[in-house]
């Protein structure tokens, strides 16, 4: 048990200082003199404790004078010092992200999973309830969201707007995939930039007692979207690339890897993180009604080439890039995207190359678990392999 005392010597008095028990630390209310005392008993135990006054505001540890328990006290002190730097987080989640939330909580004892009752009324509108709402007062709170379809966004926004109002110390929204990222600009009069709309909605999350909401998201599609958010939200932009690089190091042919970018946008987004690999850049050209991918620079001959992008939907561009690389001599072709969206089960277009057919199938197709619906569909289906963001998110929650 953590122990402490509060020592308050009365001014101009020669009587022993008064000792009061506190929760975890010792403070001495005396600004003028050196105080030394000895506790003859503590919590009905026959242990001797010594306390030395240093400052009126600096906590002083109790040191047990018996040698038999000195090692245990040192261990407790070290444990306390480590614990002081760890932020305890109450993690809520939507139904889709339950599996990812459990993986995040498994990363650290400082993350505690909390539940929400996701119910609906007869008319289909949300009927939501946060159990033990009083229990999170003064706590650091996070919510793990998944905006996989417009139909689930409203109910999650209702919770996201409610949590900061429960007198919590801080609020973090984890949205691994920012879903409207491909609609970030207007090209013709009448186009609606829905990425900007969603950013405005998230920028109006009520502030908690700790200030603006922290928004953690991974590999946002357009770099300029970080400027769409208002001052009431603090975007924290993370990347899945470090997970991908660690996986490449585990491959038997890790010394024969080249990285291919399907277009200039992917190169701009990721080339600095992957600059130690030989690079191939492709681009799309229009021939009639078709868009064909061609190699702009780099040589794939004899290499295991990994195509890298932030997201994939239908997969058409990626497949065309695969064909171009195979035609120019790549011996193995794999792919990595942070966000595997695959509407209408378009993931079924990708076959597994078990050897010798890089133009038809992929050796590996790595995606993260940022899109839980896709993860459930492709789990244990080669060439797909899931790289979990759990560790990265757990680390981000400590910021």
mmCIF file of C-alpha atoms in Angstrom:
data_model
loop_
_atom_site.group_PDB
_atom_site.id
_atom_site.type_symbol
_atom_site.label_atom_id
_atom_site.label_comp_id
_atom_site.label_asym_id
_atom_site.label_seq_id
_atom_site.Cartn_x
_atom_site.Cartn_y
_atom_site.Cartn_z
ATOM 1 C CA UNK A 1 0.000 0.000 0.000
ATOM 2 C CA UNK A 2 1.265 3.525 -0.819
ATOM 3 C CA UNK A 3 2.015 5.487 2.347
ATOM 4 C CA UNK A 4 2.415 9.143 3.177
ATOM 5 C CA UNK A 5 2.108 11.668 5.952
ATOM 6 C CA UNK A 6 1.372 15.363 6.219
ATOM 7 C CA UNK A 7 3.602 17.072 8.798
ATOM 8 C CA UNK A 8 2.520 20.456 10.081
ATOM 9 C CA UNK A 9 4.681 21.949 12.872
ATOM 10 C CA UNK A 10 2.981 24.781 14.698
ATOM 11 C CA UNK A 11 4.963 28.071 14.563
ATOM 12 C CA UNK A 12 6.764 29.032 17.777
ATOM 13 C CA UNK A 13 5.985 25.671 19.295
ATOM 14 C CA UNK A 14 8.405 23.077 20.625
ATOM 15 C CA UNK A 15 5.818 20.296 20.486
ATOM 16 C CA UNK A 16 6.306 17.435 18.013
ATOM 17 C CA UNK A 17 4.888 18.077 14.561
ATOM 18 C CA UNK A 18 1.379 16.900 13.802
ATOM 19 C CA UNK A 19 1.265 13.971 11.398
ATOM 20 C CA UNK A 20 -1.712 13.332 9.146
ATOM 21 C CA UNK A 21 -2.069 10.562 6.598
ATOM 22 C CA UNK A 22 -2.520 11.492 2.938
ATOM 23 C CA UNK A 23 -3.056 9.434 -0.188
ATOM 24 C CA UNK A 24 0.376 9.174 -1.723
ATOM 25 C CA UNK A 25 2.859 11.952 -0.886
ATOM 26 C CA UNK A 26 4.328 13.897 2.016
ATOM 27 C CA UNK A 27 4.205 17.677 2.254
ATOM 28 C CA UNK A 28 5.541 19.700 5.193
ATOM 29 C CA UNK A 29 3.958 23.050 5.960
ATOM 30 C CA UNK A 30 6.892 24.905 7.417
ATOM 31 C CA UNK A 31 8.921 27.443 5.459
ATOM 32 C CA UNK A 32 11.440 28.405 8.123
ATOM 33 C CA UNK A 33 13.150 25.488 9.737
ATOM 34 C CA UNK A 34 14.535 21.982 9.350
ATOM 35 C CA UNK A 35 12.257 19.282 10.676
ATOM 36 C CA UNK A 36 13.131 15.690 11.436
ATOM 37 C CA UNK A 37 10.676 13.227 12.925
ATOM 38 C CA UNK A 38 10.303 9.526 13.501
ATOM 39 C CA UNK A 39 7.068 7.568 13.203
ATOM 40 C CA UNK A 40 7.098 4.910 15.909
ATOM 41 C CA UNK A 41 4.212 3.014 14.393
ATOM 42 C CA UNK A 42 2.455 3.128 11.088
ATOM 43 C CA UNK A 43 -0.909 1.528 10.349
ATOM 44 C CA UNK A 44 -0.574 -0.579 13.501
ATOM 45 C CA UNK A 45 2.707 -2.079 12.272
ATOM 46 C CA UNK A 46 5.864 -1.970 14.448
ATOM 47 C CA UNK A 47 8.023 -0.317 11.776
ATOM 48 C CA UNK A 48 10.239 2.715 12.246
ATOM 49 C CA UNK A 49 10.051 5.379 9.550
ATOM 50 C CA UNK A 50 12.169 8.523 9.176
ATOM 51 C CA UNK A 51 11.089 11.704 7.349
ATOM 52 C CA UNK A 52 13.410 14.530 6.389
ATOM 53 C CA UNK A 53 12.048 17.972 5.551
ATOM 54 C CA UNK A 54 13.428 19.459 2.321
ATOM 55 C CA UNK A 55 10.937 22.052 1.108
ATOM 56 C CA UNK A 56 7.393 23.149 1.671
ATOM 57 C CA UNK A 57 6.389 22.101 -1.816
ATOM 58 C CA UNK A 58 8.623 19.120 -2.650
ATOM 59 C CA UNK A 59 7.218 15.692 -1.779
ATOM 60 C CA UNK A 60 9.381 13.620 0.600
ATOM 61 C CA UNK A 61 9.371 9.850 0.603
ATOM 62 C CA UNK A 62 9.023 7.730 3.726
ATOM 63 C CA UNK A 63 12.052 5.487 4.166
ATOM 64 C CA UNK A 64 11.687 2.404 6.308
ATOM 65 C CA UNK A 65 14.635 2.085 8.673
ATOM 66 C CA UNK A 66 14.519 -1.699 9.086
ATOM 67 C CA UNK A 67 16.892 -3.366 6.639
ATOM 68 C CA UNK A 68 14.594 -6.336 6.077
ATOM 69 C CA UNK A 69 12.132 -4.288 4.054
ATOM 70 C CA UNK A 70 14.462 -1.739 2.435
ATOM 71 C CA UNK A 71 14.477 -3.594 -0.875
ATOM 72 C CA UNK A 72 10.686 -3.723 -1.035
ATOM 73 C CA UNK A 73 10.494 0.008 -0.326
ATOM 74 C CA UNK A 74 12.996 0.719 -3.105
ATOM 75 C CA UNK A 75 10.967 -1.395 -5.500
ATOM 76 C CA UNK A 76 7.767 0.411 -4.521
ATOM 77 C CA UNK A 77 9.463 3.767 -4.998
ATOM 78 C CA UNK A 78 10.691 2.788 -8.456
ATOM 79 C CA UNK A 79 7.234 1.513 -9.356
ATOM 80 C CA UNK A 80 5.649 4.781 -8.271
ATOM 81 C CA UNK A 81 8.111 6.845 -10.292
ATOM 82 C CA UNK A 82 7.324 4.823 -13.414
ATOM 83 C CA UNK A 83 3.586 5.081 -12.803
ATOM 84 C CA UNK A 84 3.791 8.865 -12.539
ATOM 85 C CA UNK A 85 4.720 9.120 -16.208
ATOM 86 C CA UNK A 86 1.876 6.912 -17.457
ATOM 87 C CA UNK A 87 -1.509 8.349 -18.357
ATOM 88 C CA UNK A 88 -4.460 6.143 -17.417
ATOM 89 C CA UNK A 89 -6.966 6.120 -20.275
ATOM 90 C CA UNK A 90 -10.595 4.979 -20.378
ATOM 91 C CA UNK A 91 -11.107 3.678 -23.924
ATOM 92 C CA UNK A 92 -14.610 3.579 -25.415
ATOM 93 C CA UNK A 93 -15.302 2.126 -28.842
ATOM 94 C CA UNK A 94 -18.047 1.530 -31.391
ATOM 95 C CA UNK A 95 -19.218 -2.048 -32.136
ATOM 96 C CA UNK A 96 -17.101 -2.284 -35.307
ATOM 97 C CA UNK A 97 -13.848 -1.505 -33.517
ATOM 98 C CA UNK A 98 -14.266 -3.841 -30.548
ATOM 99 C CA UNK A 99 -11.570 -6.280 -31.703
ATOM 100 C CA UNK A 100 -9.076 -3.449 -32.343
ATOM 101 C CA UNK A 101 -9.956 -1.848 -29.000
ATOM 102 C CA UNK A 102 -9.194 -5.117 -27.230
ATOM 103 C CA UNK A 103 -5.826 -5.323 -28.991
ATOM 104 C CA UNK A 104 -5.060 -1.736 -27.951
ATOM 105 C CA UNK A 105 -5.960 -2.434 -24.311
ATOM 106 C CA UNK A 106 -3.725 -5.509 -24.372
ATOM 107 C CA UNK A 107 -0.756 -3.255 -25.135
ATOM 108 C CA UNK A 108 -0.795 -1.488 -21.772
ATOM 109 C CA UNK A 109 -2.209 -1.842 -18.263
ATOM 110 C CA UNK A 110 -2.864 1.904 -18.356
ATOM 111 C CA UNK A 111 -5.690 1.470 -20.902
ATOM 112 C CA UNK A 112 -9.049 0.371 -19.537
ATOM 113 C CA UNK A 113 -11.853 -0.675 -21.881
ATOM 114 C CA UNK A 114 -15.267 0.881 -21.266
ATOM 115 C CA UNK A 115 -18.563 -0.054 -22.921
ATOM 116 C CA UNK A 116 -21.502 1.832 -24.432
ATOM 117 C CA UNK A 117 -25.029 0.516 -24.923
ATOM 118 C CA UNK A 118 -25.632 0.887 -28.658
ATOM 119 C CA UNK A 119 -29.399 0.569 -28.882
ATOM 120 C CA UNK A 120 -32.012 1.914 -31.295
ATOM 121 C CA UNK A 121 -35.582 3.068 -30.993
ATOM 122 C CA UNK A 122 -38.350 1.486 -33.052
ATOM 123 C CA UNK A 123 -37.880 4.112 -35.756
ATOM 124 C CA UNK A 124 -34.210 3.176 -36.134
ATOM 125 C CA UNK A 125 -32.724 6.279 -34.516
ATOM 126 C CA UNK A 126 -30.022 5.778 -31.867
ATOM 127 C CA UNK A 127 -30.938 5.088 -28.249
ATOM 128 C CA UNK A 128 -27.521 5.371 -26.599
ATOM 129 C CA UNK A 129 -26.356 5.059 -23.012
ATOM 130 C CA UNK A 130 -22.938 5.467 -21.369
ATOM 131 C CA UNK A 131 -22.856 3.234 -18.256
ATOM 132 C CA UNK A 132 -21.302 4.643 -15.073
ATOM 133 C CA UNK A 133 -20.869 8.104 -16.566
ATOM 134 C CA UNK A 134 -19.953 9.484 -13.124
ATOM 135 C CA UNK A 135 -17.071 7.001 -12.967
ATOM 136 C CA UNK A 136 -15.114 8.717 -15.735
ATOM 137 C CA UNK A 137 -15.113 12.157 -14.124
ATOM 138 C CA UNK A 138 -11.571 13.452 -13.911
ATOM 139 C CA UNK A 139 -10.307 10.644 -16.182
ATOM 140 C CA UNK A 140 -8.505 10.759 -19.526
ATOM 141 C CA UNK A 141 -11.007 9.415 -22.049
ATOM 142 C CA UNK A 142 -10.620 8.183 -25.636
ATOM 143 C CA UNK A 143 -13.089 6.947 -28.235
ATOM 144 C CA UNK A 144 -12.118 4.556 -31.049
ATOM 145 C CA UNK A 145 -14.325 5.318 -34.052
ATOM 146 C CA UNK A 146 -14.973 3.752 -37.430
ATOM 147 C CA UNK A 147 -16.841 5.859 -39.988
ATOM 148 C CA UNK A 148 -17.193 2.938 -42.382
ATOM 149 C CA UNK A 149 -20.504 4.193 -43.800
ATOM 150 C CA UNK A 150 -22.698 7.299 -43.480
ATOM 151 C CA UNK A 151 -25.220 5.173 -41.581
ATOM 152 C CA UNK A 152 -22.955 4.706 -38.537
ATOM 153 C CA UNK A 153 -21.480 8.198 -38.344
ATOM 154 C CA UNK A 154 -24.435 9.923 -36.644
ATOM 155 C CA UNK A 155 -24.647 7.567 -33.669
ATOM 156 C CA UNK A 156 -20.898 7.782 -33.071
ATOM 157 C CA UNK A 157 -20.878 11.567 -33.352
ATOM 158 C CA UNK A 158 -23.597 11.650 -30.694
ATOM 159 C CA UNK A 159 -21.294 9.797 -28.292
ATOM 160 C CA UNK A 160 -18.233 11.797 -29.364
ATOM 161 C CA UNK A 161 -20.042 15.039 -28.565
ATOM 162 C CA UNK A 162 -21.346 13.698 -25.235
ATOM 163 C CA UNK A 163 -18.146 12.320 -23.678
ATOM 164 C CA UNK A 164 -16.231 15.627 -23.286
ATOM 165 C CA UNK A 165 -19.183 17.056 -21.311
ATOM 166 C CA UNK A 166 -18.857 14.457 -18.543
ATOM 167 C CA UNK A 167 -16.211 16.472 -16.624
ATOM 168 C CA UNK A 168 -13.331 14.407 -17.993
ATOM 169 C CA UNK A 169 -9.690 15.521 -17.846
ATOM 170 C CA UNK A 170 -9.066 15.160 -21.586
ATOM 171 C CA UNK A 171 -10.649 13.638 -24.684
ATOM 172 C CA UNK A 172 -8.970 11.856 -27.592
ATOM 173 C CA UNK A 173 -10.795 10.727 -30.704
ATOM 174 C CA UNK A 174 -9.054 7.902 -32.572
ATOM 175 C CA UNK A 175 -10.294 7.733 -36.159
ATOM 176 C CA UNK A 176 -7.765 5.490 -37.937
ATOM 177 C CA UNK A 177 -9.283 6.107 -41.371
ATOM 178 C CA UNK A 178 -10.557 9.559 -42.341
ATOM 179 C CA UNK A 179 -13.160 8.320 -44.831
ATOM 180 C CA UNK A 180 -13.972 11.334 -47.018
ATOM 181 C CA UNK A 181 -10.342 12.035 -47.830
ATOM 182 C CA UNK A 182 -10.699 11.404 -51.563
ATOM 183 C CA UNK A 183 -13.312 14.195 -51.820
ATOM 184 C CA UNK A 184 -11.056 16.970 -50.587
ATOM 185 C CA UNK A 185 -11.417 19.601 -53.303
ATOM 186 C CA UNK A 186 -13.784 21.143 -55.839
ATOM 187 C CA UNK A 187 -12.860 20.650 -59.475
ATOM 188 C CA UNK A 188 -16.146 21.789 -61.008
ATOM 189 C CA UNK A 189 -18.724 24.285 -59.804
ATOM 190 C CA UNK A 190 -21.187 22.351 -57.695
ATOM 191 C CA UNK A 191 -18.716 19.776 -56.354
ATOM 192 C CA UNK A 192 -19.064 19.286 -52.596
ATOM 193 C CA UNK A 193 -15.802 18.822 -50.655
ATOM 194 C CA UNK A 194 -17.111 16.368 -48.079
ATOM 195 C CA UNK A 195 -13.670 16.029 -46.479
ATOM 196 C CA UNK A 196 -13.943 19.662 -45.448
ATOM 197 C CA UNK A 197 -17.470 19.081 -44.144
ATOM 198 C CA UNK A 198 -16.373 16.196 -41.915
ATOM 199 C CA UNK A 199 -13.389 18.199 -40.665
ATOM 200 C CA UNK A 200 -15.729 21.035 -39.673
ATOM 201 C CA UNK A 201 -18.015 18.619 -37.807
ATOM 202 C CA UNK A 202 -15.074 17.164 -35.862
ATOM 203 C CA UNK A 203 -13.709 20.648 -35.199
ATOM 204 C CA UNK A 204 -16.856 21.453 -33.228
ATOM 205 C CA UNK A 205 -16.536 18.658 -30.673
ATOM 206 C CA UNK A 206 -17.119 20.293 -27.263
ATOM 207 C CA UNK A 207 -13.951 20.995 -25.318
ATOM 208 C CA UNK A 208 -13.287 18.918 -22.221
ATOM 209 C CA UNK A 209 -11.880 20.260 -18.968
ATOM 210 C CA UNK A 210 -8.432 19.609 -20.451
ATOM 211 C CA UNK A 211 -9.039 21.695 -23.563
ATOM 212 C CA UNK A 212 -9.459 20.823 -27.257
ATOM 213 C CA UNK A 213 -9.996 17.273 -28.472
ATOM 214 C CA UNK A 214 -6.977 15.362 -29.792
ATOM 215 C CA UNK A 215 -7.705 13.601 -33.098
ATOM 216 C CA UNK A 216 -5.496 10.635 -33.982
ATOM 217 C CA UNK A 217 -5.706 9.508 -37.605
ATOM 218 C CA UNK A 218 -3.424 7.537 -39.931
ATOM 219 C CA UNK A 219 -2.123 8.377 -43.407
ATOM 220 C CA UNK A 220 -4.751 10.948 -44.326
ATOM 221 C CA UNK A 221 -5.265 10.906 -48.086
ATOM 222 C CA UNK A 222 -4.446 14.515 -48.988
ATOM 223 C CA UNK A 223 -1.749 16.323 -47.066
ATOM 224 C CA UNK A 224 -3.590 19.641 -47.205
ATOM 225 C CA UNK A 225 -6.482 18.147 -45.220
ATOM 226 C CA UNK A 226 -4.573 18.770 -41.998
ATOM 227 C CA UNK A 227 -5.402 22.441 -42.508
ATOM 228 C CA UNK A 228 -9.156 21.779 -42.704
ATOM 229 C CA UNK A 229 -9.500 21.405 -38.937
ATOM 230 C CA UNK A 230 -10.388 24.310 -36.672
ATOM 231 C CA UNK A 231 -8.758 25.375 -33.429
ATOM 232 C CA UNK A 232 -11.040 23.232 -31.241
ATOM 233 C CA UNK A 233 -9.364 20.019 -32.376
ATOM 234 C CA UNK A 234 -5.673 19.062 -32.354
ATOM 235 C CA UNK A 235 -4.975 16.630 -35.217
ATOM 236 C CA UNK A 236 -2.259 14.051 -34.570
ATOM 237 C CA UNK A 237 -1.245 12.533 -37.910
ATOM 238 C CA UNK A 238 0.269 9.066 -37.593
ATOM 239 C CA UNK A 239 1.405 6.564 -40.228
ATOM 240 C CA UNK A 240 1.261 2.825 -40.763
ATOM 241 C CA UNK A 241 4.565 2.865 -42.665
ATOM 242 C CA UNK A 242 6.734 1.987 -39.612
ATOM 243 C CA UNK A 243 4.705 -1.236 -39.192
ATOM 244 C CA UNK A 244 5.182 -1.995 -42.881
ATOM 245 C CA UNK A 245 8.942 -1.420 -42.709
ATOM 246 C CA UNK A 246 9.294 -3.771 -39.753
ATOM 247 C CA UNK A 247 7.412 -6.446 -41.702
ATOM 248 C CA UNK A 248 9.719 -6.024 -44.707
ATOM 249 C CA UNK A 249 12.734 -6.625 -42.477
ATOM 250 C CA UNK A 250 11.303 -10.045 -41.583
ATOM 251 C CA UNK A 251 11.122 -11.249 -45.204
ATOM 252 C CA UNK A 252 13.736 -13.753 -46.418
ATOM 253 C CA UNK A 253 14.478 -11.518 -49.417
ATOM 254 C CA UNK A 254 14.492 -8.251 -47.472
ATOM 255 C CA UNK A 255 17.731 -7.219 -49.199
ATOM 256 C CA UNK A 256 16.061 -7.435 -52.628
ATOM 257 C CA UNK A 257 13.075 -5.132 -52.025
ATOM 258 C CA UNK A 258 12.165 -2.189 -54.249
ATOM 259 C CA UNK A 259 9.290 0.188 -53.523
ATOM 260 C CA UNK A 260 6.906 1.222 -56.312
ATOM 261 C CA UNK A 261 4.536 4.180 -56.144
ATOM 262 C CA UNK A 262 1.517 3.993 -58.465
ATOM 263 C CA UNK A 263 1.477 7.778 -59.011
ATOM 264 C CA UNK A 264 3.202 11.011 -58.022
ATOM 265 C CA UNK A 265 0.758 11.550 -55.157
ATOM 266 C CA UNK A 266 1.829 8.337 -53.429
ATOM 267 C CA UNK A 267 5.498 9.235 -53.998
ATOM 268 C CA UNK A 268 5.035 12.670 -52.391
ATOM 269 C CA UNK A 269 3.249 11.138 -49.429
ATOM 270 C CA UNK A 270 5.634 8.308 -48.585
ATOM 271 C CA UNK A 271 9.017 8.598 -50.297
ATOM 272 C CA UNK A 272 10.747 10.268 -47.343
ATOM 273 C CA UNK A 273 9.815 7.371 -45.044
ATOM 274 C CA UNK A 274 11.005 4.807 -47.607
ATOM 275 C CA UNK A 275 14.007 6.593 -49.064
ATOM 276 C CA UNK A 276 16.429 3.787 -48.142
ATOM 277 C CA UNK A 277 14.806 1.437 -50.689
ATOM 278 C CA UNK A 278 15.309 1.522 -54.464
ATOM 279 C CA UNK A 279 12.333 3.431 -55.836
ATOM 280 C CA UNK A 280 10.085 2.992 -58.863
ATOM 281 C CA UNK A 281 7.539 5.657 -59.795
ATOM 282 C CA UNK A 282 4.620 4.954 -62.102
ATOM 283 C CA UNK A 283 2.061 7.272 -63.651
ATOM 284 C CA UNK A 284 -1.279 6.981 -65.373
ATOM 285 C CA UNK A 285 -1.702 7.865 -69.032
ATOM 286 C CA UNK A 286 -4.937 7.992 -70.980
ATOM 287 C CA UNK A 287 -5.263 5.953 -74.164
ATOM 288 C CA UNK A 288 -8.728 6.427 -75.556
ATOM 289 C CA UNK A 289 -11.200 5.554 -72.819
ATOM 290 C CA UNK A 290 -8.627 3.614 -70.784
ATOM 291 C CA UNK A 291 -6.123 4.709 -68.173
ATOM 292 C CA UNK A 292 -2.914 2.734 -68.435
ATOM 293 C CA UNK A 293 -0.166 2.738 -65.816
ATOM 294 C CA UNK A 294 3.388 3.040 -67.076
ATOM 295 C CA UNK A 295 6.751 3.118 -65.332
ATOM 296 C CA UNK A 296 8.045 6.667 -65.134
ATOM 297 C CA UNK A 297 11.373 5.942 -63.441
ATOM 298 C CA UNK A 298 13.186 3.035 -61.773
ATOM 299 C CA UNK A 299 14.003 -0.528 -62.760
ATOM 300 C CA UNK A 300 12.047 -3.519 -61.364
ATOM 301 C CA UNK A 301 14.081 -6.257 -63.087
ATOM 302 C CA UNK A 302 14.899 -9.159 -60.788
ATOM 303 C CA UNK A 303 13.408 -7.417 -57.756
ATOM 304 C CA UNK A 304 10.675 -8.122 -55.251
ATOM 305 C CA UNK A 305 8.671 -4.949 -55.843
ATOM 306 C CA UNK A 306 6.169 -3.707 -53.251
ATOM 307 C CA UNK A 307 3.539 -1.216 -54.429
ATOM 308 C CA UNK A 308 2.791 1.335 -51.704
ATOM 309 C CA UNK A 309 -0.200 3.657 -51.383
ATOM 310 C CA UNK A 310 -2.383 5.101 -48.648
ATOM 311 C CA UNK A 311 -5.638 3.381 -49.636
ATOM 312 C CA UNK A 312 -7.269 1.099 -52.156
ATOM 313 C CA UNK A 313 -10.879 1.010 -53.261
ATOM 314 C CA UNK A 314 -11.648 -0.844 -56.490
ATOM 315 C CA UNK A 315 -7.971 -1.743 -56.956
ATOM 316 C CA UNK A 316 -7.911 -0.942 -60.669
ATOM 317 C CA UNK A 317 -4.862 1.342 -60.561
ATOM 318 C CA UNK A 318 -2.954 -1.096 -58.378
ATOM 319 C CA UNK A 319 -3.618 -3.993 -60.758
ATOM 320 C CA UNK A 320 -2.482 -1.949 -63.759
ATOM 321 C CA UNK A 321 0.679 -1.022 -61.866
ATOM 322 C CA UNK A 322 1.245 -4.703 -61.093
ATOM 323 C CA UNK A 323 0.999 -5.606 -64.787
ATOM 324 C CA UNK A 324 3.518 -2.916 -65.766
ATOM 325 C CA UNK A 325 6.023 -4.061 -63.149
ATOM 326 C CA UNK A 326 5.709 -7.703 -64.190
ATOM 327 C CA UNK A 327 6.167 -6.774 -67.837
ATOM 328 C CA UNK A 328 9.441 -5.045 -66.936
ATOM 329 C CA UNK A 329 10.933 -8.041 -65.131
ATOM 330 C CA UNK A 330 9.830 -7.934 -61.482
ATOM 331 C CA UNK A 331 10.184 -11.465 -60.093
ATOM 332 C CA UNK A 332 7.779 -10.977 -57.158
ATOM 333 C CA UNK A 333 5.167 -8.281 -56.591
ATOM 334 C CA UNK A 334 3.453 -7.381 -53.321
ATOM 335 C CA UNK A 335 1.393 -4.431 -52.132
ATOM 336 C CA UNK A 336 0.878 -2.346 -49.011
ATOM 337 C CA UNK A 337 -1.915 0.115 -48.283
ATOM 338 C CA UNK A 338 -2.753 1.579 -44.904
ATOM 339 C CA UNK A 339 -6.497 1.563 -45.560
ATOM 340 C CA UNK A 340 -8.054 -1.383 -47.363
ATOM 341 C CA UNK A 341 -11.552 -0.136 -48.171
ATOM 342 C CA UNK A 342 -12.573 -2.544 -50.962
ATOM 343 C CA UNK A 343 -16.221 -1.582 -51.524
ATOM 344 C CA UNK A 344 -18.424 -4.343 -52.961
ATOM 345 C CA UNK A 345 -15.787 -6.942 -52.003
ATOM 346 C CA UNK A 346 -13.353 -5.682 -54.631
ATOM 347 C CA UNK A 347 -10.598 -7.441 -52.654
ATOM 348 C CA UNK A 348 -11.635 -10.585 -54.524
ATOM 349 C CA UNK A 349 -9.846 -9.226 -57.604
ATOM 350 C CA UNK A 350 -6.461 -9.923 -56.034
ATOM 351 C CA UNK A 351 -5.075 -13.418 -56.422
ATOM 352 C CA UNK A 352 -2.243 -15.069 -54.558
ATOM 353 C CA UNK A 353 1.040 -15.730 -56.363
ATOM 354 C CA UNK A 354 2.621 -18.846 -54.897
ATOM 355 C CA UNK A 355 5.598 -18.490 -57.239
ATOM 356 C CA UNK A 356 6.409 -17.451 -60.783
ATOM 357 C CA UNK A 357 3.276 -15.486 -61.752
ATOM 358 C CA UNK A 358 3.820 -11.881 -60.568
ATOM 359 C CA UNK A 359 1.639 -10.466 -63.358
ATOM 360 C CA UNK A 360 -1.378 -12.402 -62.124
ATOM 361 C CA UNK A 361 -1.057 -12.640 -58.366
ATOM 362 C CA UNK A 362 0.548 -10.887 -55.393
ATOM 363 C CA UNK A 363 2.955 -12.568 -52.999
ATOM 364 C CA UNK A 364 1.673 -10.419 -50.111
ATOM 365 C CA UNK A 365 -0.986 -7.769 -49.752
ATOM 366 C CA UNK A 366 -0.545 -5.938 -46.448
ATOM 367 C CA UNK A 367 -3.270 -3.750 -44.986
ATOM 368 C CA UNK A 368 -3.770 -2.383 -41.478
ATOM 369 C CA UNK A 369 -6.840 -2.940 -39.298
ATOM 370 C CA UNK A 370 -8.013 0.664 -39.805
ATOM 371 C CA UNK A 371 -11.132 -0.596 -41.638
ATOM 372 C CA UNK A 372 -12.632 -3.350 -39.442
ATOM 373 C CA UNK A 373 -15.263 -4.438 -41.980
ATOM 374 C CA UNK A 374 -12.561 -5.281 -44.528
ATOM 375 C CA UNK A 375 -10.427 -7.057 -41.927
ATOM 376 C CA UNK A 376 -13.287 -9.429 -41.137
ATOM 377 C CA UNK A 377 -13.676 -10.215 -44.839
ATOM 378 C CA UNK A 378 -10.042 -10.874 -45.792
ATOM 379 C CA UNK A 379 -8.773 -12.453 -42.577
ATOM 380 C CA UNK A 380 -6.799 -15.632 -43.354
ATOM 381 C CA UNK A 381 -7.287 -15.202 -47.097
ATOM 382 C CA UNK A 382 -3.937 -15.083 -48.971
ATOM 383 C CA UNK A 383 -2.347 -12.896 -50.189
ATOM 384 C CA UNK A 384 -3.803 -10.634 -47.462
ATOM 385 C CA UNK A 385 -1.983 -10.065 -44.199
ATOM 386 C CA UNK A 386 -3.125 -7.693 -41.449
ATOM 387 C CA UNK A 387 -0.717 -5.309 -39.711
ATOM 388 C CA UNK A 388 -2.349 -4.070 -36.511
ATOM 389 C CA UNK A 389 -2.272 -0.405 -35.514
ATOM 390 C CA UNK A 390 -2.904 -1.363 -31.875
ATOM 391 C CA UNK A 391 0.601 -0.592 -30.626
ATOM 392 C CA UNK A 392 0.780 2.700 -32.514
ATOM 393 C CA UNK A 393 -2.592 3.806 -31.148
ATOM 394 C CA UNK A 394 -1.674 2.801 -27.575
ATOM 395 C CA UNK A 395 1.448 4.950 -27.874
ATOM 396 C CA UNK A 396 -0.510 7.883 -29.317
ATOM 397 C CA UNK A 397 -2.911 7.758 -26.364
ATOM 398 C CA UNK A 398 -0.004 8.665 -24.065
ATOM 399 C CA UNK A 399 0.666 11.961 -25.863
#
